[in-house]
PDB file of C-alpha atoms in Angstrom:
ATOM      1  CA  UNK A   1      40.441 -21.890   9.879  1.00  0.00           C
ATOM      2  CA  UNK A   2      39.740 -25.295  11.379  1.00  0.00           C
ATOM      3  CA  UNK A   3      38.925 -28.646   9.808  1.00  0.00           C
ATOM      4  CA  UNK A   4      35.159 -28.215  10.203  1.00  0.00           C
ATOM      5  CA  UNK A   5      35.406 -25.087   7.974  1.00  0.00           C
ATOM      6  CA  UNK A   6      37.086 -27.258   5.332  1.00  0.00           C
ATOM      7  CA  UNK A   7      34.267 -29.754   5.771  1.00  0.00           C
ATOM      8  CA  UNK A   8      31.711 -26.991   5.028  1.00  0.00           C
ATOM      9  CA  UNK A   9      33.649 -25.427   2.131  1.00  0.00           C
ATOM     10  CA  UNK A  10      34.132 -28.759   0.356  1.00  0.00           C
ATOM     11  CA  UNK A  11      30.796 -30.369   1.368  1.00  0.00           C
ATOM     12  CA  UNK A  12      32.744 -33.209   2.940  1.00  0.00           C
ATOM     13  CA  UNK A  13      31.518 -36.398   4.425  1.00  0.00           C
ATOM     14  CA  UNK A  14      33.526 -37.229   7.560  1.00  0.00           C
ATOM     15  CA  UNK A  15      34.695 -40.811   7.080  1.00  0.00           C
ATOM     16  CA  UNK A  16      36.513 -41.043  10.398  1.00  0.00           C
ATOM     17  CA  UNK A  17      37.997 -38.707  13.002  1.00  0.00           C
ATOM     18  CA  UNK A  18      34.940 -36.516  13.648  1.00  0.00           C
ATOM     19  CA  UNK A  19      36.419 -35.737  17.070  1.00  0.00           C
ATOM     20  CA  UNK A  20      39.340 -33.875  15.427  1.00  0.00           C
ATOM     21  CA  UNK A  21      37.328 -31.336  13.422  1.00  0.00           C
ATOM     22  CA  UNK A  22      38.639 -28.499  15.595  1.00  0.00           C
ATOM     23  CA  UNK A  23      42.207 -29.043  14.325  1.00  0.00           C
ATOM     24  CA  UNK A  24      43.678 -25.884  12.778  1.00  0.00           C
ATOM     25  CA  UNK A  25      44.220 -25.805   9.020  1.00  0.00           C
ATOM     26  CA  UNK A  26      46.891 -23.273   8.089  1.00  0.00           C
ATOM     27  CA  UNK A  27      48.253 -24.685   4.846  1.00  0.00           C
ATOM     28  CA  UNK A  28      47.630 -27.502   2.433  1.00  0.00           C
ATOM     29  CA  UNK A  29      49.122 -29.731  -0.211  1.00  0.00           C
ATOM     30  CA  UNK A  30      47.705 -31.894  -2.970  1.00  0.00           C
ATOM     31  CA  UNK A  31      49.216 -34.917  -4.651  1.00  0.00           C
ATOM     32  CA  UNK A  32      48.645 -38.533  -5.562  1.00  0.00           C
ATOM     33  CA  UNK A  33      52.364 -39.080  -5.292  1.00  0.00           C
ATOM     34  CA  UNK A  34      53.324 -39.881  -1.714  1.00  0.00           C
ATOM     35  CA  UNK A  35      57.031 -39.199  -2.306  1.00  0.00           C
ATOM     36  CA  UNK A  36      56.070 -35.635  -3.298  1.00  0.00           C
ATOM     37  CA  UNK A  37      54.115 -35.276  -0.070  1.00  0.00           C
ATOM     38  CA  UNK A  38      57.053 -36.618   1.957  1.00  0.00           C
ATOM     39  CA  UNK A  39      59.508 -34.337   0.162  1.00  0.00           C
ATOM     40  CA  UNK A  40      57.634 -31.057   0.074  1.00  0.00           C
ATOM     41  CA  UNK A  41      54.961 -30.912   2.776  1.00  0.00           C
ATOM     42  CA  UNK A  42      55.323 -29.240   6.138  1.00  0.00           C
ATOM     43  CA  UNK A  43      54.152 -30.697   9.447  1.00  0.00           C
ATOM     44  CA  UNK A  44      50.499 -30.016  10.208  1.00  0.00           C
ATOM     45  CA  UNK A  45      49.474 -29.589   6.571  1.00  0.00           C
ATOM     46  CA  UNK A  46      46.156 -30.696   5.122  1.00  0.00           C
ATOM     47  CA  UNK A  47      46.499 -33.270   2.313  1.00  0.00           C
ATOM     48  CA  UNK A  48      44.154 -33.457  -0.659  1.00  0.00           C
ATOM     49  CA  UNK A  49      44.592 -36.667  -2.612  1.00  0.00           C
ATOM     50  CA  UNK A  50      42.932 -39.106  -4.944  1.00  0.00           C
ATOM     51  CA  UNK A  51      45.138 -41.947  -3.729  1.00  0.00           C
ATOM     52  CA  UNK A  52      43.151 -44.095  -1.341  1.00  0.00           C
ATOM     53  CA  UNK A  53      45.191 -46.830   0.279  1.00  0.00           C
ATOM     54  CA  UNK A  54      46.969 -47.612   3.534  1.00  0.00           C
ATOM     55  CA  UNK A  55      50.138 -45.895   2.254  1.00  0.00           C
ATOM     56  CA  UNK A  56      48.215 -42.611   2.094  1.00  0.00           C
ATOM     57  CA  UNK A  57      47.561 -42.892   5.835  1.00  0.00           C
ATOM     58  CA  UNK A  58      51.135 -44.031   6.582  1.00  0.00           C
ATOM     59  CA  UNK A  59      52.495 -41.062   4.652  1.00  0.00           C
ATOM     60  CA  UNK A  60      50.258 -38.639   6.537  1.00  0.00           C
ATOM     61  CA  UNK A  61      51.379 -40.180   9.817  1.00  0.00           C
ATOM     62  CA  UNK A  62      55.097 -40.084   8.983  1.00  0.00           C
ATOM     63  CA  UNK A  63      54.912 -36.515   7.621  1.00  0.00           C
ATOM     64  CA  UNK A  64      52.723 -35.438  10.572  1.00  0.00           C
ATOM     65  CA  UNK A  65      49.868 -34.095   8.485  1.00  0.00           C
ATOM     66  CA  UNK A  66      46.739 -32.819  10.232  1.00  0.00           C
ATOM     67  CA  UNK A  67      44.078 -34.388   8.040  1.00  0.00           C
ATOM     68  CA  UNK A  68      43.322 -35.995   4.674  1.00  0.00           C
ATOM     69  CA  UNK A  69      40.601 -34.990   2.214  1.00  0.00           C
ATOM     70  CA  UNK A  70      39.841 -37.602  -0.443  1.00  0.00           C
ATOM     71  CA  UNK A  71      38.716 -35.978  -3.682  1.00  0.00           C
ATOM     72  CA  UNK A  72      36.155 -36.855  -6.357  1.00  0.00           C
ATOM     73  CA  UNK A  73      33.964 -38.839  -3.974  1.00  0.00           C
ATOM     74  CA  UNK A  74      36.478 -41.644  -3.497  1.00  0.00           C
ATOM     75  CA  UNK A  75      35.581 -44.147  -0.820  1.00  0.00           C
ATOM     76  CA  UNK A  76      38.241 -45.794   1.326  1.00  0.00           C
ATOM     77  CA  UNK A  77      37.966 -49.463   2.261  1.00  0.00           C
ATOM     78  CA  UNK A  78      37.882 -50.812   5.815  1.00  0.00           C
ATOM     79  CA  UNK A  79      41.673 -51.230   6.129  1.00  0.00           C
ATOM     80  CA  UNK A  80      42.231 -47.588   5.214  1.00  0.00           C
ATOM     81  CA  UNK A  81      39.590 -46.332   7.651  1.00  0.00           C
ATOM     82  CA  UNK A  82      40.995 -48.526  10.414  1.00  0.00           C
ATOM     83  CA  UNK A  83      44.548 -47.248   9.769  1.00  0.00           C
ATOM     84  CA  UNK A  84      43.335 -43.627   9.875  1.00  0.00           C
ATOM     85  CA  UNK A  85      41.514 -44.229  13.144  1.00  0.00           C
ATOM     86  CA  UNK A  86      44.546 -45.926  14.684  1.00  0.00           C
ATOM     87  CA  UNK A  87      46.880 -43.097  13.601  1.00  0.00           C
ATOM     88  CA  UNK A  88      44.366 -40.427  14.718  1.00  0.00           C
ATOM     89  CA  UNK A  89      44.216 -38.856  11.271  1.00  0.00           C
ATOM     90  CA  UNK A  90      40.818 -37.454  10.295  1.00  0.00           C
ATOM     91  CA  UNK A  91      39.642 -38.657   6.913  1.00  0.00           C
ATOM     92  CA  UNK A  92      37.154 -36.564   4.924  1.00  0.00           C
ATOM     93  CA  UNK A  93      35.664 -37.183   1.478  1.00  0.00           C
ATOM     94  CA  UNK A  94      34.615 -34.415  -0.913  1.00  0.00           C
ATOM     95  CA  UNK A  95      32.607 -34.753  -4.125  1.00  0.00           C
ATOM     96  CA  UNK A  96      34.791 -32.042  -5.749  1.00  0.00           C
ATOM     97  CA  UNK A  97      37.696 -32.860  -8.072  1.00  0.00           C
ATOM     98  CA  UNK A  98      41.247 -32.237  -6.883  1.00  0.00           C
ATOM     99  CA  UNK A  99      41.492 -29.039  -8.959  1.00  0.00           C
ATOM    100  CA  UNK A 100      38.188 -27.660  -7.698  1.00  0.00           C
ATOM    101  CA  UNK A 101      38.884 -28.591  -4.067  1.00  0.00           C
ATOM    102  CA  UNK A 102      42.326 -26.935  -4.171  1.00  0.00           C
ATOM    103  CA  UNK A 103      40.845 -23.834  -5.790  1.00  0.00           C
ATOM    104  CA  UNK A 104      38.126 -23.470  -3.186  1.00  0.00           C
ATOM    105  CA  UNK A 105      40.558 -23.793  -0.264  1.00  0.00           C
ATOM    106  CA  UNK A 106      43.158 -21.533  -1.882  1.00  0.00           C
ATOM    107  CA  UNK A 107      40.554 -18.832  -2.476  1.00  0.00           C
ATOM    108  CA  UNK A 108      39.423 -19.208   1.146  1.00  0.00           C
ATOM    109  CA  UNK A 109      42.945 -18.258   2.241  1.00  0.00           C
ATOM    110  CA  UNK A 110      44.735 -21.576   2.758  1.00  0.00           C
ATOM    111  CA  UNK A 111      48.182 -21.301   1.174  1.00  0.00           C
ATOM    112  CA  UNK A 112      50.363 -24.127  -0.104  1.00  0.00           C
ATOM    113  CA  UNK A 113      52.842 -25.991   2.058  1.00  0.00           C
ATOM    114  CA  UNK A 114      54.660 -27.234  -1.018  1.00  0.00           C
ATOM    115  CA  UNK A 115      57.505 -24.949  -1.901  1.00  0.00           C
ATOM    116  CA  UNK A 116      59.027 -26.260  -5.090  1.00  0.00           C
ATOM    117  CA  UNK A 117      62.709 -25.432  -5.419  1.00  0.00           C
ATOM    118  CA  UNK A 118      62.173 -24.521  -9.084  1.00  0.00           C
ATOM    119  CA  UNK A 119      59.563 -21.862  -8.388  1.00  0.00           C
ATOM    120  CA  UNK A 120      61.558 -20.145  -5.611  1.00  0.00           C
ATOM    121  CA  UNK A 121      58.180 -18.924  -4.406  1.00  0.00           C
ATOM    122  CA  UNK A 122      57.158 -18.614  -0.815  1.00  0.00           C
ATOM    123  CA  UNK A 123      53.625 -19.698   0.108  1.00  0.00           C
ATOM    124  CA  UNK A 124      51.206 -16.962  -0.902  1.00  0.00           C
ATOM    125  CA  UNK A 125      47.549 -16.451  -1.593  1.00  0.00           C
ATOM    126  CA  UNK A 126      45.925 -14.706  -4.554  1.00  0.00           C
ATOM    127  CA  UNK A 127      42.411 -13.444  -4.161  1.00  0.00           C
TER     128      UNK A 127
ATOM    129  CA  UNK B   1      81.045 -43.668  28.549  1.00  0.00           C
ATOM    130  CA  UNK B   2      78.333 -41.924  26.570  1.00  0.00           C
ATOM    131  CA  UNK B   3      74.677 -42.836  26.431  1.00  0.00           C
ATOM    132  CA  UNK B   4      73.810 -44.978  23.472  1.00  0.00           C
ATOM    133  CA  UNK B   5      70.520 -46.499  22.427  1.00  0.00           C
ATOM    134  CA  UNK B   6      70.428 -49.218  19.817  1.00  0.00           C
ATOM    135  CA  UNK B   7      67.704 -51.417  18.381  1.00  0.00           C
ATOM    136  CA  UNK B   8      67.238 -53.718  15.368  1.00  0.00           C
ATOM    137  CA  UNK B   9      64.193 -54.374  13.191  1.00  0.00           C
ATOM    138  CA  UNK B  10      63.328 -56.582  10.236  1.00  0.00           C
ATOM    139  CA  UNK B  11      61.471 -55.537   7.085  1.00  0.00           C
ATOM    140  CA  UNK B  12      59.911 -58.221   4.889  1.00  0.00           C
ATOM    141  CA  UNK B  13      59.952 -57.668   1.152  1.00  0.00           C
ATOM    142  CA  UNK B  14      56.682 -57.667  -0.865  1.00  0.00           C
ATOM    143  CA  UNK B  15      54.725 -57.404   2.395  1.00  0.00           C
ATOM    144  CA  UNK B  16      52.831 -54.282   1.351  1.00  0.00           C
ATOM    145  CA  UNK B  17      50.348 -54.636   4.189  1.00  0.00           C
ATOM    146  CA  UNK B  18      53.126 -54.034   6.761  1.00  0.00           C
ATOM    147  CA  UNK B  19      54.898 -51.301   4.776  1.00  0.00           C
ATOM    148  CA  UNK B  20      55.624 -48.410   7.106  1.00  0.00           C
ATOM    149  CA  UNK B  21      55.517 -50.343  10.368  1.00  0.00           C
ATOM    150  CA  UNK B  22      59.249 -50.150  11.061  1.00  0.00           C
ATOM    151  CA  UNK B  23      59.464 -46.418  10.358  1.00  0.00           C
ATOM    152  CA  UNK B  24      56.378 -45.850  12.506  1.00  0.00           C
ATOM    153  CA  UNK B  25      58.036 -47.798  15.329  1.00  0.00           C
ATOM    154  CA  UNK B  26      61.297 -45.856  14.949  1.00  0.00           C
ATOM    155  CA  UNK B  27      59.354 -42.598  14.977  1.00  0.00           C
ATOM    156  CA  UNK B  28      57.544 -43.634  18.162  1.00  0.00           C
ATOM    157  CA  UNK B  29      60.803 -44.676  19.868  1.00  0.00           C
ATOM    158  CA  UNK B  30      62.623 -41.435  19.000  1.00  0.00           C
ATOM    159  CA  UNK B  31      59.696 -39.359  20.251  1.00  0.00           C
ATOM    160  CA  UNK B  32      59.654 -41.360  23.469  1.00  0.00           C
ATOM    161  CA  UNK B  33      63.410 -40.826  23.879  1.00  0.00           C
ATOM    162  CA  UNK B  34      62.788 -37.085  23.711  1.00  0.00           C
ATOM    163  CA  UNK B  35      64.349 -36.302  20.318  1.00  0.00           C
ATOM    164  CA  UNK B  36      63.288 -32.916  18.877  1.00  0.00           C
ATOM    165  CA  UNK B  37      60.152 -33.104  16.697  1.00  0.00           C
ATOM    166  CA  UNK B  38      61.704 -31.734  13.470  1.00  0.00           C
ATOM    167  CA  UNK B  39      64.566 -34.233  13.717  1.00  0.00           C
ATOM    168  CA  UNK B  40      62.153 -37.113  14.371  1.00  0.00           C
ATOM    169  CA  UNK B  41      60.197 -36.076  11.264  1.00  0.00           C
ATOM    170  CA  UNK B  42      63.292 -36.060   9.035  1.00  0.00           C
ATOM    171  CA  UNK B  43      64.420 -39.472  10.303  1.00  0.00           C
ATOM    172  CA  UNK B  44      60.896 -40.876   9.906  1.00  0.00           C
ATOM    173  CA  UNK B  45      60.586 -39.630   6.301  1.00  0.00           C
ATOM    174  CA  UNK B  46      64.020 -40.979   5.296  1.00  0.00           C
ATOM    175  CA  UNK B  47      63.343 -44.323   6.979  1.00  0.00           C
ATOM    176  CA  UNK B  48      59.877 -44.635   5.447  1.00  0.00           C
ATOM    177  CA  UNK B  49      61.196 -44.072   1.919  1.00  0.00           C
ATOM    178  CA  UNK B  50      63.908 -46.675   2.561  1.00  0.00           C
ATOM    179  CA  UNK B  51      61.356 -49.091   3.992  1.00  0.00           C
ATOM    180  CA  UNK B  52      59.148 -48.697   0.899  1.00  0.00           C
ATOM    181  CA  UNK B  53      62.181 -49.461  -1.278  1.00  0.00           C
ATOM    182  CA  UNK B  54      62.825 -52.681   0.667  1.00  0.00           C
ATOM    183  CA  UNK B  55      59.160 -53.724   0.479  1.00  0.00           C
ATOM    184  CA  UNK B  56      59.005 -52.967  -3.248  1.00  0.00           C
ATOM    185  CA  UNK B  57      62.315 -54.452  -4.386  1.00  0.00           C
ATOM    186  CA  UNK B  58      64.085 -56.654  -1.804  1.00  0.00           C
ATOM    187  CA  UNK B  59      63.584 -60.014  -0.087  1.00  0.00           C
ATOM    188  CA  UNK B  60      64.110 -58.588   3.379  1.00  0.00           C
ATOM    189  CA  UNK B  61      66.261 -56.169   5.335  1.00  0.00           C
ATOM    190  CA  UNK B  62      67.736 -55.582   8.740  1.00  0.00           C
ATOM    191  CA  UNK B  63      67.339 -52.075  10.079  1.00  0.00           C
ATOM    192  CA  UNK B  64      69.557 -50.844  12.891  1.00  0.00           C
ATOM    193  CA  UNK B  65      68.771 -47.695  14.795  1.00  0.00           C
ATOM    194  CA  UNK B  66      71.507 -46.103  16.870  1.00  0.00           C
ATOM    195  CA  UNK B  67      71.024 -42.999  18.944  1.00  0.00           C
ATOM    196  CA  UNK B  68      73.845 -41.136  20.647  1.00  0.00           C
ATOM    197  CA  UNK B  69      73.804 -37.635  22.153  1.00  0.00           C
ATOM    198  CA  UNK B  70      75.365 -36.427  18.863  1.00  0.00           C
ATOM    199  CA  UNK B  71      73.380 -38.143  16.137  1.00  0.00           C
ATOM    200  CA  UNK B  72      70.868 -40.711  14.952  1.00  0.00           C
ATOM    201  CA  UNK B  73      72.150 -43.387  12.639  1.00  0.00           C
ATOM    202  CA  UNK B  74      69.904 -45.741  10.653  1.00  0.00           C
ATOM    203  CA  UNK B  75      71.432 -48.594   8.666  1.00  0.00           C
ATOM    204  CA  UNK B  76      69.197 -50.476   6.226  1.00  0.00           C
ATOM    205  CA  UNK B  77      70.908 -53.585   4.950  1.00  0.00           C
ATOM    206  CA  UNK B  78      68.827 -55.569   2.467  1.00  0.00           C
ATOM    207  CA  UNK B  79      69.035 -58.850   0.610  1.00  0.00           C
ATOM    208  CA  UNK B  80      67.797 -58.043  -2.834  1.00  0.00           C
ATOM    209  CA  UNK B  81      68.590 -57.380  -6.477  1.00  0.00           C
ATOM    210  CA  UNK B  82      71.023 -54.548  -5.756  1.00  0.00           C
ATOM    211  CA  UNK B  83      71.452 -51.383  -7.810  1.00  0.00           C
ATOM    212  CA  UNK B  84      73.630 -51.548 -10.930  1.00  0.00           C
ATOM    213  CA  UNK B  85      74.137 -47.809 -11.417  1.00  0.00           C
ATOM    214  CA  UNK B  86      73.894 -45.908  -8.132  1.00  0.00           C
ATOM    215  CA  UNK B  87      74.538 -42.513  -9.727  1.00  0.00           C
ATOM    216  CA  UNK B  88      71.565 -43.066 -12.038  1.00  0.00           C
ATOM    217  CA  UNK B  89      69.379 -44.335  -9.181  1.00  0.00           C
ATOM    218  CA  UNK B  90      70.123 -41.165  -7.209  1.00  0.00           C
ATOM    219  CA  UNK B  91      68.746 -38.970 -10.016  1.00  0.00           C
ATOM    220  CA  UNK B  92      65.287 -37.552  -9.404  1.00  0.00           C
ATOM    221  CA  UNK B  93      62.773 -39.231 -11.672  1.00  0.00           C
ATOM    222  CA  UNK B  94      64.781 -42.346 -12.465  1.00  0.00           C
ATOM    223  CA  UNK B  95      62.801 -45.434 -11.473  1.00  0.00           C
ATOM    224  CA  UNK B  96      62.444 -49.110 -12.235  1.00  0.00           C
ATOM    225  CA  UNK B  97      59.085 -49.340 -10.457  1.00  0.00           C
ATOM    226  CA  UNK B  98      56.204 -51.467 -11.715  1.00  0.00           C
ATOM    227  CA  UNK B  99      52.681 -50.092 -12.137  1.00  0.00           C
ATOM    228  CA  UNK B 100      51.692 -51.913  -8.922  1.00  0.00           C
ATOM    229  CA  UNK B 101      54.281 -49.884  -6.999  1.00  0.00           C
ATOM    230  CA  UNK B 102      53.161 -46.653  -8.654  1.00  0.00           C
ATOM    231  CA  UNK B 103      49.566 -47.333  -7.649  1.00  0.00           C
ATOM    232  CA  UNK B 104      50.717 -47.128  -4.027  1.00  0.00           C
ATOM    233  CA  UNK B 105      51.920 -43.578  -4.598  1.00  0.00           C
ATOM    234  CA  UNK B 106      55.590 -44.528  -4.794  1.00  0.00           C
ATOM    235  CA  UNK B 107      58.038 -45.527  -7.497  1.00  0.00           C
ATOM    236  CA  UNK B 108      58.350 -42.083  -9.050  1.00  0.00           C
ATOM    237  CA  UNK B 109      62.109 -41.978  -8.674  1.00  0.00           C
ATOM    238  CA  UNK B 110      62.080 -39.702  -5.656  1.00  0.00           C
ATOM    239  CA  UNK B 111      62.841 -42.197  -2.876  1.00  0.00           C
ATOM    240  CA  UNK B 112      66.636 -42.112  -2.758  1.00  0.00           C
ATOM    241  CA  UNK B 113      66.863 -38.335  -3.398  1.00  0.00           C
ATOM    242  CA  UNK B 114      64.295 -37.825  -0.592  1.00  0.00           C
ATOM    243  CA  UNK B 115      66.367 -39.956   1.775  1.00  0.00           C
ATOM    244  CA  UNK B 116      69.492 -37.958   0.958  1.00  0.00           C
ATOM    245  CA  UNK B 117      67.637 -34.664   1.350  1.00  0.00           C
ATOM    246  CA  UNK B 118      66.547 -35.596   4.885  1.00  0.00           C
ATOM    247  CA  UNK B 119      69.991 -36.892   5.945  1.00  0.00           C
ATOM    248  CA  UNK B 120      72.990 -34.909   7.164  1.00  0.00           C
ATOM    249  CA  UNK B 121      75.189 -37.733   5.961  1.00  0.00           C
ATOM    250  CA  UNK B 122      74.119 -40.425   3.520  1.00  0.00           C
ATOM    251  CA  UNK B 123      76.030 -43.428   2.254  1.00  0.00           C
ATOM    252  CA  UNK B 124      74.862 -46.040  -0.222  1.00  0.00           C
ATOM    253  CA  UNK B 125      76.575 -49.209  -1.307  1.00  0.00           C
ATOM    254  CA  UNK B 126      75.226 -52.008  -3.457  1.00  0.00           C
ATOM    255  CA  UNK B 127      76.170 -55.324  -5.002  1.00  0.00           C
ATOM    256  CA  UNK B 128      74.073 -56.553  -7.915  1.00  0.00           C
ATOM    257  CA  UNK B 129      72.433 -59.867  -7.021  1.00  0.00           C
ATOM    258  CA  UNK B 130      73.239 -59.501  -3.316  1.00  0.00           C
ATOM    259  CA  UNK B 131      71.725 -56.345  -1.867  1.00  0.00           C
ATOM    260  CA  UNK B 132      71.905 -52.687  -0.979  1.00  0.00           C
ATOM    261  CA  UNK B 133      73.054 -50.968   2.205  1.00  0.00           C
ATOM    262  CA  UNK B 134      71.999 -47.464   3.180  1.00  0.00           C
ATOM    263  CA  UNK B 135      73.500 -45.493   6.051  1.00  0.00           C
ATOM    264  CA  UNK B 136      71.495 -42.479   7.098  1.00  0.00           C
ATOM    265  CA  UNK B 137      72.861 -40.080   9.709  1.00  0.00           C
ATOM    266  CA  UNK B 138      70.963 -37.138  11.144  1.00  0.00           C
ATOM    267  CA  UNK B 139      72.771 -34.815  13.556  1.00  0.00           C
ATOM    268  CA  UNK B 140      70.973 -33.905  16.732  1.00  0.00           C
ATOM    269  CA  UNK B 141      72.498 -30.448  17.210  1.00  0.00           C
TER     270      UNK B 141
END
């Protein structure tokens, strides 16, 4: 799957980074807590978040995430869009809630990058 | 004599707009110097968490990056309130963050544990009313 498939599945508006829609999407993570993303995400993951500020972009850059999907129709301000453009991180916005967006992608075969030590589970997909 | 690269940076406290700039710069430098991608990522994550701590809590900090063929060493030496109980601060979930800090997606009590997790060697020292010093070492091989 590539980012443009995510765009279709989640009815996303592309806020910035339309030139990167061919990036592969192999796993995802979802959190509003950037420390969680830094601790548990793998490089190249897709991030779903409701946190819309410059730190979201910084976190994605530092953790080498492929793209960010903002949930529940949240709109980033100019600083956030500019940071995303500068860091070459595509920014998409979906009208779906975090729970719905995760469910749709999970059902479409995108597993989780977040492996919580407590669960001892490896990334897997239920259909 | 072995090859050694060293560089210093300054982080300004409460300057949320610049938060992440030093770790981004360190990440860029290490990439340019040809350090392996997974090692660069670990160093960048540890440094970014430390940088957020400085921005959130301290007045300012000096960051020193040292790269040798064996390891990468990052020292973050801040002037700030210090940490009274380091053992408590190292526990996941313990935090003294304000709601403003939490709104940025930080301050959940994961910063120091995250830094330790991404380090091969981690030292922390602190004096209340003076500041905190972190030493992060990541081995290259």
